[in-house]
Amino acid sequence: MAKEVKTQNLEMAKSLRQVTQDEWYVPGHRTCQGCGPALVYKLVSKATGPNSIFLGPTGCMYVANTSYLCAPFAYPWMHTQITNGGAVASGIEAAYQVLIRKGKYKGELPNIVVMAGDGGAIDIGLQAMSAMMYRGHDALFIMYDNESYANTGIQTSPATPYGANTTFTPPGKAVPEGKVLFPKDAPQLVIGAHPAVHYVATASVAYPVDLINKVRKALNYKGPAFLHLHAPCPKGWLFDAAKTVEIAKLAIQTGMWVNYEWEKGEYTYQHTPKEYKPVKEYMKHQYRFNHLTDAHLAKMQAFIDAKLKAPGKPIAVPVQGPREQA
Amino acid sequence: MSGKEVFYQGNEACAEGALYAGCRFFGGYPITPSTEVAEFLSRRLPRVGGAFIQMEDEIAAMASIIGASLVGKKSLTATSGPGMSLKLENIGFACITEVPCVIVNVMRGGPSTGLPTGPGQSDVMQAKWGTHGDHPAIALAPASVQEIFNETVRAFNISERLRTPVILLTDEIIGHMREKITIPEKGELEIWDRPRPDCPPEEYLPYDTSKGIIPPMADFGSGYRWHVTGLNHDASGFPTNKPSLVQPEEERLMAKVTENLDIIEKYEHLTKDGAKVGIVAYGSSARSANAAIRLALEEGIPVDFIRPITLWPYPSQPTIEMAEKVDTIVVPEMNLGQMIDEVQRCIEGRAKVVGVNRVDGDPITPENILEKIREVA
């Protein structure tokens, strides 16, 4: 792919005051009260501005945003099937490159942004996402992570944490903890296997300026970039809808979520607490973990402890099969 | 029928029917309006020693049930239109490798994402022709919650006995509708298992048809060596492109259906004296057709009725009988005209055929059908 056409340099914000008051994700949707993914969309849209094309693989940010003959997107937006956000983005970017090369399009290459949920990014959508990263298309793939298939009524996804109660991982006598598997590590999937990628970062709705700046940094890089954004879901995780940001902060304070950047092989960490709280402090607010015993919580704590011991390195996770239940 | 009475949604009845038939493996992916089948089995399968796996996509879900079936477990997956489109290649694989499995398609509206929460009947031709190449196609189309239970059991039975995939076509209406049903006592409904080899492993040929057109199937891991391939193969299971072997094998696959119509075909045929109008309807549209027939009779118009419960292979004989009696056959369906072509094909001009078609996400009402009956009577 020709990479020399993009010349934009989106500025970093030092505080929310420096962030535009213009909205490109506007009223006109029916997302839930306290929706984390909707907040992600709002912040990402502020970061990209209007010269953007957004692609939404099937998910709650497609269905809840586009019902009733209206949508909140003030830029061109397209629904892609849940399998293929990365593939459609590849086609759009490649076509722009041709138009630019032949002088038939004189403008700036728009920001091509895939806004995929966790299923559309690392489950059914993994193949197309990975191929977009592999081929080096100048597009940004965002995985807004609400840790479930929320659109179809909260089923588990590879991003759903161990122990969560979803409609496909119901806790009961035979399987007391509900979900028995530990999640895939999305950013490490991208970092570990895609030489064309130079920028991968994680961010959270708890820190909006950081999130906006990471989107801009990702867009300033020529070539593909990947962002993993934590987006708490009151409906799926079953917590008070007023506490979305609080839950997101607790995730960081307990080590359940780590904000970091990976730029050309170098890791830097943000918002690292001086001392991590026990994961229980995060989990106790969410009814999806309500059935877990102390043994289950200890298993989760051990998993997080192991993760946090290896900062800056791909995190090795002990493989947990369904038969190895606590 | 004796047994336990429950107030079930169609999707739950389907899952319960699968358990009754001996299904012990479900591989699935969430999709509206079929998700409840999986939800139900995610709760129940672990309790009966079965396995429930949420797969990474629809293709994988279909592939997983082929794998599980090869190990000897009766296997199920459930989906709706967009997921069905993804499963098609593997359905063809199950046809040619002769791996029994059951696929539930709770039909919704429209091509692509369409109307996820609205009903449709527009996958009926896909059930017959969807996967590429000539292949046997069996599809059952129940019309009530009880019938979903019973037909799920029958789908497994047919699939096991004939070693071929069977598709259960329901739709959003009967999938989500709740009705009282009776779950029969164990043993009340007959349960069939696949034929298994009785020869010693060293003599086993997986596609040996010397004793009949359904070759015995050995479970993986049971000591019988078996090569499974999507390529055309001979009796040994190894690939061949020898014309003298390929054509008879493909014809045998089709003959498994055509020579076993007695266990596959199922329909309701209701006749009335002096009827000059007939209706062919299936699935939830048949419920509206039933009501329309009652309303028409109140107006003095007798109407004959055929309700195919097995949609593929289509019940030609009763349809020909109907066409010889009536002047017009009305075919209501929630698509823009699919089974109507099959009706026309098999009656060869013996009667006029008209459709009542809706794809707006609302069901076809008895009034929609009654209006057409009045028009043609």
mmCIF file of N, CA, C and O in Angstrom, chain A residues 225-313:
data_model
loop_
_atom_site.group_PDB
_atom_site.id
_atom_site.type_symbol
_atom_site.label_atom_id
_atom_site.label_comp_id
_atom_site.label_asym_id
_atom_site.label_seq_id
_atom_site.Cartn_x
_atom_site.Cartn_y
_atom_site.Cartn_z
ATOM 1 N N ALA A 225 -3.595 0.763 12.455
ATOM 2 C CA ALA A 225 -3.400 0.881 13.902
ATOM 3 C C ALA A 225 -4.589 0.218 14.590
ATOM 4 O O ALA A 225 -5.656 0.057 13.989
ATOM 5 N N PHE A 226 -4.358 -0.158 15.826
ATOM 6 C CA PHE A 226 -5.397 -0.886 16.565
ATOM 7 C C PHE A 226 -5.556 -0.265 17.942
ATOM 8 O O PHE A 226 -4.571 -0.002 18.635
ATOM 9 N N LEU A 227 -6.801 0.002 18.309
ATOM 10 C CA LEU A 227 -7.090 0.506 19.653
ATOM 11 C C LEU A 227 -8.066 -0.428 20.355
ATOM 12 O O LEU A 227 -9.067 -0.853 19.763
ATOM 13 N N HIS A 228 -7.780 -0.706 21.594
ATOM 14 C CA HIS A 228 -8.659 -1.542 22.420
ATOM 15 C C HIS A 228 -9.227 -0.626 23.495
ATOM 16 O O HIS A 228 -8.490 -0.121 24.335
ATOM 17 N N LEU A 229 -10.531 -0.357 23.436
ATOM 18 C CA LEU A 229 -11.139 0.649 24.313
ATOM 19 C C LEU A 229 -12.137 0.000 25.271
ATOM 20 O O LEU A 229 -13.071 -0.689 24.843
ATOM 21 N N HIS A 230 -11.933 0.256 26.542
ATOM 22 C CA HIS A 230 -12.783 -0.360 27.564
ATOM 23 C C HIS A 230 -14.091 0.417 27.668
ATOM 24 O O HIS A 230 -14.098 1.622 27.877
ATOM 25 N N ALA A 231 -15.207 -0.280 27.517
ATOM 26 C CA ALA A 231 -16.518 0.366 27.448
ATOM 27 C C ALA A 231 -17.524 -0.383 28.319
ATOM 28 O O ALA A 231 -18.239 -1.259 27.830
ATOM 29 N N PRO A 232 -17.582 -0.078 29.613
ATOM 30 C CA PRO A 232 -18.498 -0.800 30.494
ATOM 31 C C PRO A 232 -19.960 -0.714 30.030
ATOM 32 O O PRO A 232 -20.402 0.307 29.501
ATOM 33 N N CYS A 233 -20.666 -1.813 30.227
ATOM 34 C CA CYS A 233 -22.036 -1.976 29.703
ATOM 35 C C CYS A 233 -22.972 -2.266 30.881
ATOM 36 O O CYS A 233 -22.978 -3.388 31.392
ATOM 37 N N PRO A 234 -23.722 -1.263 31.355
ATOM 38 C CA PRO A 234 -24.583 -1.481 32.525
ATOM 39 C C PRO A 234 -25.573 -2.630 32.333
ATOM 40 O O PRO A 234 -25.831 -3.391 33.258
ATOM 41 N N LYS A 235 -26.082 -2.764 31.134
ATOM 42 C CA LYS A 235 -27.098 -3.787 30.889
ATOM 43 C C LYS A 235 -26.491 -5.196 30.942
ATOM 44 O O LYS A 235 -27.071 -6.111 31.506
ATOM 45 N N GLY A 236 -25.313 -5.326 30.352
ATOM 46 C CA GLY A 236 -24.708 -6.654 30.267
ATOM 47 C C GLY A 236 -23.961 -7.048 31.536
ATOM 48 O O GLY A 236 -23.927 -8.218 31.894
ATOM 49 N N TRP A 237 -23.365 -6.044 32.193
ATOM 50 C CA TRP A 237 -22.557 -6.358 33.382
ATOM 51 C C TRP A 237 -23.398 -6.211 34.647
ATOM 52 O O TRP A 237 -22.949 -6.551 35.731
ATOM 53 N N LEU A 238 -24.562 -5.611 34.461
ATOM 54 C CA LEU A 238 -25.525 -5.455 35.549
ATOM 55 C C LEU A 238 -24.976 -4.624 36.710
ATOM 56 O O LEU A 238 -24.753 -5.111 37.805
ATOM 57 N N PHE A 239 -24.737 -3.352 36.388
ATOM 58 C CA PHE A 239 -24.391 -2.397 37.451
ATOM 59 C C PHE A 239 -25.223 -1.139 37.252
ATOM 60 O O PHE A 239 -25.839 -0.943 36.203
ATOM 61 N N ASP A 240 -25.222 -0.280 38.252
ATOM 62 C CA ASP A 240 -25.986 0.968 38.228
ATOM 63 C C ASP A 240 -25.534 1.834 37.043
ATOM 64 O O ASP A 240 -24.346 2.154 36.918
ATOM 65 N N ALA A 241 -26.481 2.234 36.214
ATOM 66 C CA ALA A 241 -26.155 2.965 34.982
ATOM 67 C C ALA A 241 -25.461 4.299 35.252
ATOM 68 O O ALA A 241 -24.832 4.861 34.358
ATOM 69 N N ALA A 242 -25.554 4.808 36.498
ATOM 70 C CA ALA A 242 -24.889 6.080 36.823
ATOM 71 C C ALA A 242 -23.394 5.867 37.048
ATOM 72 O O ALA A 242 -22.641 6.824 37.182
ATOM 73 N N LYS A 243 -22.954 4.607 37.096
ATOM 74 C CA LYS A 243 -21.586 4.327 37.545
ATOM 75 C C LYS A 243 -20.649 3.861 36.435
ATOM 76 O O LYS A 243 -19.612 3.246 36.717
ATOM 77 N N THR A 244 -20.980 4.139 35.184
ATOM 78 C CA THR A 244 -20.160 3.640 34.082
ATOM 79 C C THR A 244 -18.695 4.066 34.209
ATOM 80 O O THR A 244 -17.778 3.239 34.113
ATOM 81 N N VAL A 245 -18.495 5.364 34.448
ATOM 82 C CA VAL A 245 -17.123 5.872 34.512
ATOM 83 C C VAL A 245 -16.431 5.353 35.772
ATOM 84 O O VAL A 245 -15.249 4.993 35.742
ATOM 85 N N GLU A 246 -17.192 5.284 36.863
ATOM 86 C CA GLU A 246 -16.648 4.767 38.125
ATOM 87 C C GLU A 246 -16.165 3.320 37.951
ATOM 88 O O GLU A 246 -15.085 2.939 38.412
ATOM 89 N N ILE A 247 -16.982 2.519 37.268
ATOM 90 C CA ILE A 247 -16.609 1.114 37.019
ATOM 91 C C ILE A 247 -15.348 1.048 36.159
ATOM 92 O O ILE A 247 -14.428 0.278 36.425
ATOM 93 N N ALA A 248 -15.303 1.917 35.152
ATOM 94 C CA ALA A 248 -14.130 1.938 34.270
ATOM 95 C C ALA A 248 -12.879 2.298 35.069
ATOM 96 O O ALA A 248 -11.802 1.734 34.862
ATOM 97 N N LYS A 249 -13.016 3.259 36.003
ATOM 98 C CA LYS A 249 -11.860 3.648 36.848
ATOM 99 C C LYS A 249 -11.440 2.503 37.754
ATOM 100 O O LYS A 249 -10.250 2.236 37.933
ATOM 101 N N LEU A 250 -12.446 1.826 38.325
ATOM 102 C CA LEU A 250 -12.139 0.705 39.221
ATOM 103 C C LEU A 250 -11.394 -0.400 38.469
ATOM 104 O O LEU A 250 -10.535 -1.075 39.037
ATOM 105 N N ALA A 251 -11.750 -0.576 37.209
ATOM 106 C CA ALA A 251 -11.062 -1.598 36.409
ATOM 107 C C ALA A 251 -9.573 -1.302 36.361
ATOM 108 O O ALA A 251 -8.734 -2.204 36.474
ATOM 109 N N ILE A 252 -9.242 -0.028 36.214
ATOM 110 C CA ILE A 252 -7.826 0.359 36.157
ATOM 111 C C ILE A 252 -7.178 0.267 37.533
ATOM 112 O O ILE A 252 -6.049 -0.210 37.675
ATOM 113 N N GLN A 253 -7.929 0.664 38.565
ATOM 114 C CA GLN A 253 -7.358 0.641 39.929
ATOM 115 C C GLN A 253 -7.121 -0.780 40.451
ATOM 116 O O GLN A 253 -6.327 -0.993 41.353
ATOM 117 N N THR A 254 -7.852 -1.741 39.869
ATOM 118 C CA THR A 254 -7.683 -3.125 40.318
ATOM 119 C C THR A 254 -6.796 -3.934 39.368
ATOM 120 O O THR A 254 -6.528 -5.104 39.634
ATOM 121 N N GLY A 255 -6.395 -3.330 38.276
ATOM 122 C CA GLY A 255 -5.569 -4.058 37.312
ATOM 123 C C GLY A 255 -6.374 -4.914 36.349
ATOM 124 O O GLY A 255 -5.801 -5.644 35.528
ATOM 125 N N MET A 256 -7.705 -4.825 36.427
ATOM 126 C CA MET A 256 -8.524 -5.584 35.479
ATOM 127 C C MET A 256 -8.390 -4.986 34.071
ATOM 128 O O MET A 256 -8.680 -5.643 33.087
ATOM 129 N N TRP A 257 -8.001 -3.756 34.006
ATOM 130 C CA TRP A 257 -7.740 -3.081 32.729
ATOM 131 C C TRP A 257 -6.453 -2.296 32.871
ATOM 132 O O TRP A 257 -6.235 -1.652 33.907
ATOM 133 N N VAL A 258 -5.600 -2.338 31.867
ATOM 134 C CA VAL A 258 -4.356 -1.581 31.908
ATOM 135 C C VAL A 258 -4.301 -0.673 30.681
ATOM 136 O O VAL A 258 -4.484 -1.131 29.554
ATOM 137 N N ASN A 259 -4.096 0.607 30.924
ATOM 138 C CA ASN A 259 -3.950 1.546 29.811
ATOM 139 C C ASN A 259 -2.494 1.595 29.393
ATOM 140 O O ASN A 259 -1.619 1.889 30.206
ATOM 141 N N TYR A 260 -2.242 1.280 28.131
ATOM 142 C CA TYR A 260 -0.860 1.376 27.658
ATOM 143 C C TYR A 260 -0.803 1.689 26.174
ATOM 144 O O TYR A 260 -1.807 1.619 25.460
ATOM 145 N N GLU A 261 0.385 2.087 25.769
ATOM 146 C CA GLU A 261 0.649 2.323 24.344
ATOM 147 C C GLU A 261 1.797 1.420 23.911
ATOM 148 O O GLU A 261 2.725 1.183 24.694
ATOM 149 N N TRP A 262 1.726 0.982 22.707
ATOM 150 C CA TRP A 262 2.827 0.213 22.112
ATOM 151 C C TRP A 262 3.170 0.918 20.805
ATOM 152 O O TRP A 262 2.353 0.986 19.891
ATOM 153 N N GLU A 263 4.356 1.529 20.789
ATOM 154 C CA GLU A 263 4.775 2.259 19.590
ATOM 155 C C GLU A 263 6.065 1.659 19.086
ATOM 156 O O GLU A 263 7.100 1.753 19.750
ATOM 157 N N LYS A 264 6.009 1.072 17.940
ATOM 158 C CA LYS A 264 7.189 0.470 17.305
ATOM 159 C C LYS A 264 7.993 -0.371 18.295
ATOM 160 O O LYS A 264 9.216 -0.241 18.397
ATOM 161 N N GLY A 265 7.311 -1.177 19.039
ATOM 162 C CA GLY A 265 8.016 -2.112 19.913
ATOM 163 C C GLY A 265 8.207 -1.639 21.345
ATOM 164 O O GLY A 265 8.618 -2.403 22.199
ATOM 165 N N GLU A 266 7.920 -0.357 21.627
ATOM 166 C CA GLU A 266 8.123 0.167 22.986
ATOM 167 C C GLU A 266 6.781 0.322 23.713
ATOM 168 O O GLU A 266 5.846 0.892 23.184
ATOM 169 N N TYR A 267 6.759 -0.171 24.942
ATOM 170 C CA TYR A 267 5.546 -0.018 25.749
ATOM 171 C C TYR A 267 5.690 1.186 26.676
ATOM 172 O O TYR A 267 6.749 1.396 27.277
ATOM 173 N N THR A 268 4.617 1.959 26.812
ATOM 174 C CA THR A 268 4.533 2.934 27.905
ATOM 175 C C THR A 268 3.184 2.765 28.572
ATOM 176 O O THR A 268 2.197 2.425 27.906
ATOM 177 N N TYR A 269 3.154 3.005 29.877
ATOM 178 C CA TYR A 269 1.927 2.745 30.642
ATOM 179 C C TYR A 269 1.347 4.051 31.156
ATOM 180 O O TYR A 269 2.070 4.985 31.485
ATOM 181 N N GLN A 270 0.038 4.110 31.220
ATOM 182 C CA GLN A 270 -0.632 5.291 31.742
ATOM 183 C C GLN A 270 -1.564 4.871 32.891
ATOM 184 O O GLN A 270 -2.064 3.753 32.903
ATOM 185 N N HIS A 271 -1.772 5.845 33.787
ATOM 186 C CA HIS A 271 -2.762 5.697 34.871
ATOM 187 C C HIS A 271 -2.499 4.479 35.764
ATOM 188 O O HIS A 271 -3.426 3.883 36.290
ATOM 189 N N THR A 272 -1.247 4.104 35.889
ATOM 190 C CA THR A 272 -0.936 2.976 36.764
ATOM 191 C C THR A 272 -1.111 3.409 38.218
ATOM 192 O O THR A 272 -0.491 4.401 38.632
ATOM 193 N N PRO A 273 -1.928 2.730 38.983
ATOM 194 C CA PRO A 273 -2.106 3.139 40.379
ATOM 195 C C PRO A 273 -0.854 2.814 41.193
ATOM 196 O O PRO A 273 -0.101 1.898 40.844
ATOM 197 N N LYS A 274 -0.670 3.575 42.294
ATOM 198 C CA LYS A 274 0.504 3.287 43.151
ATOM 199 C C LYS A 274 0.379 1.895 43.734
ATOM 200 O O LYS A 274 1.332 1.165 43.871
ATOM 201 N N GLU A 275 -0.858 1.570 44.116
ATOM 202 C CA GLU A 275 -1.104 0.240 44.668
ATOM 203 C C GLU A 275 -2.422 -0.288 44.105
ATOM 204 O O GLU A 275 -3.416 0.446 44.080
ATOM 205 N N TYR A 276 -2.399 -1.517 43.632
ATOM 206 C CA TYR A 276 -3.626 -2.070 43.049
ATOM 207 C C TYR A 276 -4.595 -2.498 44.145
ATOM 208 O O TYR A 276 -4.193 -3.085 45.148
ATOM 209 N N LYS A 277 -5.889 -2.190 43.947
ATOM 210 C CA LYS A 277 -6.924 -2.711 44.838
ATOM 211 C C LYS A 277 -7.201 -4.161 44.459
ATOM 212 O O LYS A 277 -6.947 -4.560 43.321
ATOM 213 N N PRO A 278 -7.770 -4.941 45.381
ATOM 214 C CA PRO A 278 -8.140 -6.321 45.004
ATOM 215 C C PRO A 278 -9.219 -6.300 43.909
ATOM 216 O O PRO A 278 -10.068 -5.389 43.890
ATOM 217 N N VAL A 279 -9.197 -7.299 43.033
ATOM 218 C CA VAL A 279 -10.172 -7.326 41.917
ATOM 219 C C VAL A 279 -11.614 -7.371 42.418
ATOM 220 O O VAL A 279 -12.544 -6.940 41.740
ATOM 221 N N LYS A 280 -11.775 -7.855 43.633
ATOM 222 C CA LYS A 280 -13.108 -7.944 44.227
ATOM 223 C C LYS A 280 -13.787 -6.565 44.280
ATOM 224 O O LYS A 280 -15.001 -6.453 44.118
ATOM 225 N N GLU A 281 -12.955 -5.522 44.486
ATOM 226 C CA GLU A 281 -13.498 -4.161 44.584
ATOM 227 C C GLU A 281 -14.165 -3.739 43.261
ATOM 228 O O GLU A 281 -15.043 -2.890 43.240
ATOM 229 N N TYR A 282 -13.694 -4.308 42.176
ATOM 230 C CA TYR A 282 -14.276 -4.034 40.857
ATOM 231 C C TYR A 282 -15.461 -4.969 40.609
ATOM 232 O O TYR A 282 -16.526 -4.559 40.156
ATOM 233 N N MET A 283 -15.280 -6.224 40.970
ATOM 234 C CA MET A 283 -16.275 -7.237 40.612
ATOM 235 C C MET A 283 -17.541 -7.146 41.454
ATOM 236 O O MET A 283 -18.628 -7.475 40.988
ATOM 237 N N LYS A 284 -17.415 -6.671 42.683
ATOM 238 C CA LYS A 284 -18.572 -6.698 43.582
ATOM 239 C C LYS A 284 -19.700 -5.757 43.127
ATOM 240 O O LYS A 284 -20.835 -5.917 43.539
ATOM 241 N N HIS A 285 -19.364 -4.786 42.281
ATOM 242 C CA HIS A 285 -20.392 -3.860 41.809
ATOM 243 C C HIS A 285 -21.203 -4.416 40.644
ATOM 244 O O HIS A 285 -22.141 -3.784 40.184
ATOM 245 N N GLN A 286 -20.784 -5.569 40.133
ATOM 246 C CA GLN A 286 -21.416 -6.091 38.920
ATOM 247 C C GLN A 286 -22.109 -7.420 39.203
ATOM 248 O O GLN A 286 -21.477 -8.381 39.632
ATOM 249 N N TYR A 287 -23.389 -7.445 38.903
ATOM 250 C CA TYR A 287 -24.171 -8.641 39.235
ATOM 251 C C TYR A 287 -23.729 -9.860 38.414
ATOM 252 O O TYR A 287 -23.945 -10.990 38.820
ATOM 253 N N ARG A 288 -23.047 -9.632 37.298
ATOM 254 C CA ARG A 288 -22.618 -10.779 36.484
ATOM 255 C C ARG A 288 -21.610 -11.660 37.226
ATOM 256 O O ARG A 288 -21.367 -12.787 36.848
ATOM 257 N N PHE A 289 -20.988 -11.074 38.290
ATOM 258 C CA PHE A 289 -20.027 -11.849 39.084
ATOM 259 C C PHE A 289 -20.603 -12.286 40.431
ATOM 260 O O PHE A 289 -19.887 -12.800 41.284
ATOM 261 N N ASN A 290 -21.886 -12.041 40.630
ATOM 262 C CA ASN A 290 -22.490 -12.193 41.952
ATOM 263 C C ASN A 290 -22.448 -13.622 42.503
ATOM 264 O O ASN A 290 -22.429 -13.830 43.705
ATOM 265 N N HIS A 291 -22.415 -14.596 41.609
ATOM 266 C CA HIS A 291 -22.483 -16.000 42.021
ATOM 267 C C HIS A 291 -21.117 -16.561 42.406
ATOM 268 O O HIS A 291 -21.013 -17.696 42.842
ATOM 269 N N LEU A 292 -20.050 -15.783 42.191
ATOM 270 C CA LEU A 292 -18.709 -16.344 42.371
ATOM 271 C C LEU A 292 -18.378 -16.549 43.849
ATOM 272 O O LEU A 292 -18.729 -15.740 44.698
ATOM 273 N N THR A 293 -17.673 -17.629 44.133
ATOM 274 C CA THR A 293 -17.227 -17.913 45.500
ATOM 275 C C THR A 293 -15.856 -17.272 45.723
ATOM 276 O O THR A 293 -15.226 -16.778 44.772
ATOM 277 N N ASP A 294 -15.369 -17.315 46.958
ATOM 278 C CA ASP A 294 -14.043 -16.766 47.252
ATOM 279 C C ASP A 294 -12.961 -17.472 46.434
ATOM 280 O O ASP A 294 -11.988 -16.855 46.003
ATOM 281 N N ALA A 295 -13.162 -18.776 46.225
ATOM 282 C CA ALA A 295 -12.177 -19.541 45.440
ATOM 283 C C ALA A 295 -12.121 -19.013 43.999
ATOM 284 O O ALA A 295 -11.045 -18.890 43.408
ATOM 285 N N HIS A 296 -13.294 -18.712 43.458
ATOM 286 C CA HIS A 296 -13.335 -18.169 42.094
ATOM 287 C C HIS A 296 -12.646 -16.800 42.048
ATOM 288 O O HIS A 296 -11.890 -16.498 41.129
ATOM 289 N N LEU A 297 -12.940 -15.981 43.041
ATOM 290 C CA LEU A 297 -12.336 -14.636 43.075
ATOM 291 C C LEU A 297 -10.814 -14.742 43.197
ATOM 292 O O LEU A 297 -10.077 -13.965 42.580
ATOM 293 N N ALA A 298 -10.374 -15.737 43.974
ATOM 294 C CA ALA A 298 -8.927 -15.928 44.134
ATOM 295 C C ALA A 298 -8.300 -16.326 42.808
ATOM 296 O O ALA A 298 -7.183 -15.912 42.477
ATOM 297 N N LYS A 299 -9.017 -17.108 42.032
ATOM 298 C CA LYS A 299 -8.525 -17.538 40.728
ATOM 299 C C LYS A 299 -8.373 -16.323 39.796
ATOM 300 O O LYS A 299 -7.379 -16.207 39.074
ATOM 301 N N MET A 300 -9.369 -15.445 39.857
ATOM 302 C CA MET A 300 -9.303 -14.224 39.054
ATOM 303 C C MET A 300 -8.151 -13.336 39.524
ATOM 304 O O MET A 300 -7.396 -12.792 38.713
ATOM 305 N N GLN A 301 -8.003 -13.215 40.859
ATOM 306 C CA GLN A 301 -6.928 -12.384 41.413
ATOM 307 C C GLN A 301 -5.561 -12.910 40.956
ATOM 308 O O GLN A 301 -4.684 -12.136 40.567
ATOM 309 N N ALA A 302 -5.431 -14.236 40.968
ATOM 310 C CA ALA A 302 -4.149 -14.840 40.567
ATOM 311 C C ALA A 302 -3.863 -14.547 39.094
ATOM 312 O O ALA A 302 -2.712 -14.279 38.717
ATOM 313 N N PHE A 303 -4.891 -14.592 38.296
ATOM 314 C CA PHE A 303 -4.745 -14.305 36.862
ATOM 315 C C PHE A 303 -4.264 -12.865 36.655
ATOM 316 O O PHE A 303 -3.334 -12.608 35.896
ATOM 317 N N ILE A 304 -4.902 -11.939 37.376
ATOM 318 C CA ILE A 304 -4.544 -10.522 37.228
ATOM 319 C C ILE A 304 -3.139 -10.275 37.787
ATOM 320 O O ILE A 304 -2.331 -9.555 37.191
ATOM 321 N N ASP A 305 -2.840 -10.896 38.936
ATOM 322 C CA ASP A 305 -1.500 -10.728 39.528
ATOM 323 C C ASP A 305 -0.419 -11.161 38.542
ATOM 324 O O ASP A 305 0.592 -10.478 38.370
ATOM 325 N N ALA A 306 -0.663 -12.305 37.881
ATOM 326 C CA ALA A 306 0.318 -12.820 36.919
ATOM 327 C C ALA A 306 0.490 -11.837 35.769
ATOM 328 O O ALA A 306 1.592 -11.595 35.288
ATOM 329 N N LYS A 307 -0.627 -11.253 35.335
ATOM 330 C CA LYS A 307 -0.593 -10.284 34.241
ATOM 331 C C LYS A 307 0.225 -9.060 34.623
ATOM 332 O O LYS A 307 1.034 -8.568 33.841
ATOM 333 N N LEU A 308 0.002 -8.587 35.848
ATOM 334 C CA LEU A 308 0.630 -7.331 36.254
ATOM 335 C C LEU A 308 2.116 -7.503 36.573
ATOM 336 O O LEU A 308 2.853 -6.534 36.604
ATOM 337 N N LYS A 309 2.528 -8.731 36.792
ATOM 338 C CA LYS A 309 3.940 -8.969 37.082
ATOM 339 C C LYS A 309 4.803 -8.810 35.847
ATOM 340 O O LYS A 309 6.011 -8.735 35.941
ATOM 341 N N ALA A 310 4.192 -8.829 34.701
ATOM 342 C CA ALA A 310 4.974 -8.804 33.459
ATOM 343 C C ALA A 310 4.720 -7.534 32.663
ATOM 344 O O ALA A 310 4.366 -7.606 31.505
ATOM 345 N N PRO A 311 4.926 -6.359 33.275
ATOM 346 C CA PRO A 311 4.599 -5.151 32.521
ATOM 347 C C PRO A 311 5.520 -4.999 31.316
ATOM 348 O O PRO A 311 6.703 -5.296 31.410
ATOM 349 N N GLY A 312 4.953 -4.561 30.232
ATOM 350 C CA GLY A 312 5.759 -4.295 29.054
ATOM 351 C C GLY A 312 6.070 -5.512 28.224
ATOM 352 O O GLY A 312 6.752 -5.439 27.233
ATOM 353 N N LYS A 313 5.547 -6.644 28.636
ATOM 354 C CA LYS A 313 5.803 -7.857 27.861
ATOM 355 C C LYS A 313 4.468 -8.480 27.508
ATOM 356 O O LYS A 313 3.501 -8.312 28.240
#
